[in-house]
Coordinates of C-alpha atoms in Angstrom, one line a residue:
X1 CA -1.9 2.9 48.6
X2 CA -4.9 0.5 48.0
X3 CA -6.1 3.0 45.2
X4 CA -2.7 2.4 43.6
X5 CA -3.3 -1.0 44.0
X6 CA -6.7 -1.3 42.7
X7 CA -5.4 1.0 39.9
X8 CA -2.4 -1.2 39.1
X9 CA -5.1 -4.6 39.1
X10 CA -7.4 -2.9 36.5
X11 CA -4.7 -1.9 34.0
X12 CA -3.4 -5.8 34.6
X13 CA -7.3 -6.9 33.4
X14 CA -7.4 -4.3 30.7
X15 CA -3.9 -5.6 29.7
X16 CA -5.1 -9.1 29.4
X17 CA -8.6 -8.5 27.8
X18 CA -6.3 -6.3 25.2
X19 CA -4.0 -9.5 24.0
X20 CA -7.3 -11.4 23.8
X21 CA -9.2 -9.4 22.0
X22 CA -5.7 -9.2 19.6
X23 CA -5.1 -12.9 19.4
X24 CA -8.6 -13.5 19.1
X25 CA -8.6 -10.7 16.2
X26 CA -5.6 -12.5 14.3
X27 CA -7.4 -16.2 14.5
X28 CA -10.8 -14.8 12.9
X29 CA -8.3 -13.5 9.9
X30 CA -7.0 -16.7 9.8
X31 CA -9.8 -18.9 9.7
X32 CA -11.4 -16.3 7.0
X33 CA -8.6 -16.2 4.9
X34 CA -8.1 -20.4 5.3
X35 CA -11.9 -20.9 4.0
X36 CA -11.4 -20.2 0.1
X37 CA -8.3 -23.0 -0.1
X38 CA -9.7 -25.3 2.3
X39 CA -13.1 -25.6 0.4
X40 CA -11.4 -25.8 -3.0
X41 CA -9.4 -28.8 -1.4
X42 CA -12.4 -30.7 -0.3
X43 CA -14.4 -30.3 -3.5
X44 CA -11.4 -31.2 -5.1
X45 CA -10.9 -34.4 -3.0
X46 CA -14.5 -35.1 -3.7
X47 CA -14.1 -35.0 -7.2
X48 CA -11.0 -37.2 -7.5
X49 CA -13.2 -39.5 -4.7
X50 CA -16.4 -39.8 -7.5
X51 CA -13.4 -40.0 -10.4
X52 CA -15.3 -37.2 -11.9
X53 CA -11.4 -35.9 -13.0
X54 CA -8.7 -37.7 -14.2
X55 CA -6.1 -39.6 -11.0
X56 CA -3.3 -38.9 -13.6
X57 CA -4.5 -35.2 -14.6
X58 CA -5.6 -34.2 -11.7
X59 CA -4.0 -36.4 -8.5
X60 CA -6.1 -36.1 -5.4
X61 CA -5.2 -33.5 -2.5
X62 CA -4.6 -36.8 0.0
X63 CA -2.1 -38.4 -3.4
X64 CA 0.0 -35.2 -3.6
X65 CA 0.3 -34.6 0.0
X66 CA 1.3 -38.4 0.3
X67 CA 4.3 -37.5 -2.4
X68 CA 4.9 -34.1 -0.8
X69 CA 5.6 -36.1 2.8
X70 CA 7.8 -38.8 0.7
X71 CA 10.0 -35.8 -0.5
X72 CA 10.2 -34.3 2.7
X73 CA 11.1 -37.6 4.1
X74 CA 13.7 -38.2 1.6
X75 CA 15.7 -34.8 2.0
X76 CA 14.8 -34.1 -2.0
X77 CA 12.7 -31.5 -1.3
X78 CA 15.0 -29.6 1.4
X79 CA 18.0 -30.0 -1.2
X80 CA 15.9 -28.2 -4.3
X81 CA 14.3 -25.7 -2.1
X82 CA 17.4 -24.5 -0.7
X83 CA 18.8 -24.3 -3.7
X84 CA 16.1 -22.4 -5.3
X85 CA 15.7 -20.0 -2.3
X86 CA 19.2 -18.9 -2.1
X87 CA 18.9 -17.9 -6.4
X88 CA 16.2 -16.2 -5.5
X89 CA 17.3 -14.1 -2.6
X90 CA 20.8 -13.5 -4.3
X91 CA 18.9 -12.3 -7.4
X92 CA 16.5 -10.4 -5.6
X93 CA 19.0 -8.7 -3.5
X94 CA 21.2 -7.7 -6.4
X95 CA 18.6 -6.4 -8.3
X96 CA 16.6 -5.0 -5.4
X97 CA 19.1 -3.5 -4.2
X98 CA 20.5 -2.0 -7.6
X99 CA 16.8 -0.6 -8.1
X100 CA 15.9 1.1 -5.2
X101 CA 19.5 3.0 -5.0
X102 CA 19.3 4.3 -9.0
X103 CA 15.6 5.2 -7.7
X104 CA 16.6 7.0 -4.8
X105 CA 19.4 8.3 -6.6
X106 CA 17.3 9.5 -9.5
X107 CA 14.0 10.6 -7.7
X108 CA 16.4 12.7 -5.8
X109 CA 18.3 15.0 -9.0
X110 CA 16.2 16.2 -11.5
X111 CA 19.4 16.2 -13.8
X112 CA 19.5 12.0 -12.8
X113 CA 16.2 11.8 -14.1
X114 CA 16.6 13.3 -17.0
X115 CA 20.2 11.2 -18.0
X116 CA 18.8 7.7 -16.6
X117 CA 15.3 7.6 -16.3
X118 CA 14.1 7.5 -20.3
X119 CA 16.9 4.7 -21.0
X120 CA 15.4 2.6 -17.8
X121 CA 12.1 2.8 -18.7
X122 CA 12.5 1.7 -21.9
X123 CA 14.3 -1.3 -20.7
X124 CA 11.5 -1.8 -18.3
X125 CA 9.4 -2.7 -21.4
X126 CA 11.2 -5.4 -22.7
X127 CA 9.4 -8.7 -22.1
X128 CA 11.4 -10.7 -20.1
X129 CA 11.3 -14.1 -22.2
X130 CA 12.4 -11.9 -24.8
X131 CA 15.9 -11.3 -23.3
X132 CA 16.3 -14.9 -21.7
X133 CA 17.9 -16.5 -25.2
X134 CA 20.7 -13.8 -25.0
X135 CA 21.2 -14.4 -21.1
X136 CA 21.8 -18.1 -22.2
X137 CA 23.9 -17.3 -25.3
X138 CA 25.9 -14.8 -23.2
X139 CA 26.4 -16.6 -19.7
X140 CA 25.3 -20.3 -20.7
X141 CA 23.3 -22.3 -18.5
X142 CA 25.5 -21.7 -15.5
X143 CA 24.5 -19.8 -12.3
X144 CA 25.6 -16.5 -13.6
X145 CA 22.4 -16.3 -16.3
X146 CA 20.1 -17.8 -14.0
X147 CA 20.7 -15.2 -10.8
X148 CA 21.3 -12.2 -13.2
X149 CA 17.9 -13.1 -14.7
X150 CA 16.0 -13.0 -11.6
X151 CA 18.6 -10.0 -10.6
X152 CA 16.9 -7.8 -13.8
X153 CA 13.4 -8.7 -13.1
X154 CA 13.6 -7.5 -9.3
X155 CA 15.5 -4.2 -10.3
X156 CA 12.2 -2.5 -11.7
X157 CA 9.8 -2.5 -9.1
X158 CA 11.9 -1.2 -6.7
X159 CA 13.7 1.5 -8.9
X160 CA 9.7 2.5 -10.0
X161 CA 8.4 2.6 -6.5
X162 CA 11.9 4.5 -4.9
X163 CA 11.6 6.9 -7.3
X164 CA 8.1 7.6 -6.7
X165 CA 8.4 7.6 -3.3
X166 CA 11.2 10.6 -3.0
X167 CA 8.4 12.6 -5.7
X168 CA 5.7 12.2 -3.5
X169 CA 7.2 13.1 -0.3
X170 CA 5.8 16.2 1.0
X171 CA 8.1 19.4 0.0
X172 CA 6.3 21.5 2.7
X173 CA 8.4 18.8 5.2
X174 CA 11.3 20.2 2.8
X175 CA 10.8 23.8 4.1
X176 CA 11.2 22.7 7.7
X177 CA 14.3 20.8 7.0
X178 CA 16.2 24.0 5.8
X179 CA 14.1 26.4 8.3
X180 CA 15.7 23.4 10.9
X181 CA 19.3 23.3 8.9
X182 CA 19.4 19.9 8.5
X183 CA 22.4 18.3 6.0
X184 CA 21.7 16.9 3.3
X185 CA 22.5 13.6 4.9
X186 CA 19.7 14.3 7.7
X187 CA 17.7 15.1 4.9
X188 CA 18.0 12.0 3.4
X189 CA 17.3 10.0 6.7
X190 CA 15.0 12.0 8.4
X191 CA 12.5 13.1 5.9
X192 CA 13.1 11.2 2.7
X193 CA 13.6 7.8 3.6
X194 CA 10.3 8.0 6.1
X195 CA 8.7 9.6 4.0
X196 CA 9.5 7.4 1.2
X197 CA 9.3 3.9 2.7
X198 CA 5.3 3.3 2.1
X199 CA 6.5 3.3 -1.5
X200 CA 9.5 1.5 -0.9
X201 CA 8.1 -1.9 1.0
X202 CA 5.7 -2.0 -1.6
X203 CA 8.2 -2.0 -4.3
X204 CA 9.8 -5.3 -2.2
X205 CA 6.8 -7.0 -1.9
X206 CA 6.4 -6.6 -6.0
X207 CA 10.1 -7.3 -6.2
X208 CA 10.1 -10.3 -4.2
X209 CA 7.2 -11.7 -6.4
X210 CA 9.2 -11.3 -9.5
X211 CA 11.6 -12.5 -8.5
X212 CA 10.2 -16.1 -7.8
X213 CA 8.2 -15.7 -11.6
X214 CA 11.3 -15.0 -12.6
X215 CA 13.0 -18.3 -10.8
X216 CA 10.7 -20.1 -12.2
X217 CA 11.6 -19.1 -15.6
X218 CA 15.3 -19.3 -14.5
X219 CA 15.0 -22.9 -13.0
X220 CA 13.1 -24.1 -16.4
X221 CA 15.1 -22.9 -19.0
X222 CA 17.9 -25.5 -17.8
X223 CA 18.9 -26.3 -14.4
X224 CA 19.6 -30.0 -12.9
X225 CA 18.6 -28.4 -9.3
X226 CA 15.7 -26.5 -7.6
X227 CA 12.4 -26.7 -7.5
X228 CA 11.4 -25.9 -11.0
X229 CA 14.3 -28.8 -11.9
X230 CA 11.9 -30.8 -9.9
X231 CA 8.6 -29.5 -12.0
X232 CA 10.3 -30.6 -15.4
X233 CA 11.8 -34.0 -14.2
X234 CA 8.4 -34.8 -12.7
X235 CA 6.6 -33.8 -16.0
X236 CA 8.7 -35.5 -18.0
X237 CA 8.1 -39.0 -16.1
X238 CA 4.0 -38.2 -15.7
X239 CA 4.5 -38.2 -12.1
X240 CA 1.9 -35.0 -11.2
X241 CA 1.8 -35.0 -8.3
X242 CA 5.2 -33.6 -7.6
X243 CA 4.5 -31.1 -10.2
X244 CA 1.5 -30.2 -8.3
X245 CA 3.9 -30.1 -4.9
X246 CA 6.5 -27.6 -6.9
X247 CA 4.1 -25.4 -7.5
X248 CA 2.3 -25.8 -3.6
X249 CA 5.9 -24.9 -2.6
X250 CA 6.0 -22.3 -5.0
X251 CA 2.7 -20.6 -3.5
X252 CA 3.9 -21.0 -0.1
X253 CA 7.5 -19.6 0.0
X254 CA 6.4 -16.8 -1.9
X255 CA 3.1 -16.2 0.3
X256 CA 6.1 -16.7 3.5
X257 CA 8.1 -13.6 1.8
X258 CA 5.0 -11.6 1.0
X259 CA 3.6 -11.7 4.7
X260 CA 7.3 -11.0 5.8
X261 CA 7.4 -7.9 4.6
X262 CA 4.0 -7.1 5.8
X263 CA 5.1 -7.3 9.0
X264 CA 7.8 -5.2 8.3
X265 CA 5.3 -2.8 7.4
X266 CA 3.6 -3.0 10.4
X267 CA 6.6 -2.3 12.4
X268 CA 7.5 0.5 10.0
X269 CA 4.6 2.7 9.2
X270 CA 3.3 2.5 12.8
X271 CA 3.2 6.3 12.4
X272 CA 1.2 6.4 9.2
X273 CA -2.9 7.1 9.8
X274 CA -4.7 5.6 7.2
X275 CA -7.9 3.7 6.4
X276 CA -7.8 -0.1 7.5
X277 CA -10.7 -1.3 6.1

């Protein structure tokens, strides 16, 4: 009984010197990864304090988070963001979702490849600023052109990393799925899709990216809301420093996504045994 005991207190201690160590772990990355933007922020302040740059150029750090606090305060900031945010993720989930169900779709037939994948690729080339004046021309300046813009740019790197995911899948883990009789649903599910999905999150990490590039292209080509709305208006009064705070917010929300899906990852690949650094 008291060895039970003593053995149920140790584990208890090892438990707790365990989250330490972790939370202790996750502050360090923190802090390290903090100490680039933090230092360019204080020799930036620094320089605005000795004027060595221009106020109207280049606003202080302490002048643009003044205007960024104002916006908040105001409820202008909310409104854009949320109004950028949701064209994002409609775009992105359109177009994600389009891309890594062709690439599945194709990375799975041979005979799909052949029929889709030249004709994809080559429309994979085509700049996107080259294609915006027909999205106008065709849909105007509406919503439609805007989310189907965003919607083409996210499409690639998920049909590209799919597909490339079902090609590098093991075929040996093939064999034991017809030595085990699995359908060709179970085949999908249980060897495929795992076996895939490295390739896959990275493909909505990439996508997710684009997709706010491709907002931002979206926003400036002729909205009267969002956060690139609020870019142009600010530029075209000289106020800077909300240009600098659209593209702070910019930086953020798409650094929010990113680390998202990294945690995805985390819960995802917990099986995969690779190098960590």
């Amino acid at each position: 009984m008291r060895s039970k005991t003593a053995i149920l207190g140790l584990s208890n201690i090892i438990g707790k010197d365990c989250s330490l160590m972790f939370k202790s772990e996750k502050a360090k990355r923190f802090a390290l990864g903090s100490l680039i933007p933090v230092a360019v922020l204080l020799v930036w302040q620094l320089a605005s304090t000795l004027e060595w740059i221009s106020p109207q150029l280049f606003p202080s750090p302490v002048s643009i988070f003044r205007n960024f606090y104002e916006i908040i305060i105001s409820g202008e900031l909310m409104h854009h963001l949320g109004i950028s945010v949701m064209r994002a993720m409609l775009g992105f989930v359109i177009g994600g979702g389009s891309g890594l169900l062709i690439g599945l779709f194709v990375g799975l037939f041979k005979r799909s490849e052949q029929l889709l994948d030249p004709s994809i690729q080559m429309l994979r080339t085509v700049p996107l600023l080259a294609v915006t004046p027909l999205f106008i021309l065709w849909f105007g300046f509406g919503e439609l052109s805007k989310v189907l813009l965003i919607s083409m740019g996210a499409f690639f790197p998920l049909y590209v990393n799919a597909f490339l995911g079902v090609r590098n899948v093991d075929a040996k883990l093939f064999d034991v799925a017809r030595v085990l009789e699995f359908s060709r649903l179970h085949q999908v599910t249980k060897v495929i899709l795992p076996g895939a999905m490295p390739n896959i999150l990275l493909g909505v990490r990439l996508s997710l990216s684009t997709s706010w590039l491709c907002l931002v292209v979206a926003e400036l080509m002729g909205a009267d809301q969002g956060i690139g709305y609020l870019i142009q208006d600010a530029r075209a009064y000289m106020r800077t420093e909300i240009v600098f705070v659209g593209i702070f917010i910019f930086a953020i929300v798409g650094k929010l996504t990113d680390s998202l899906v990294r945690i995805l990852e985390t819960k995802l690949l917990k099986w995969q045994d690779s190098y960590r650094g």
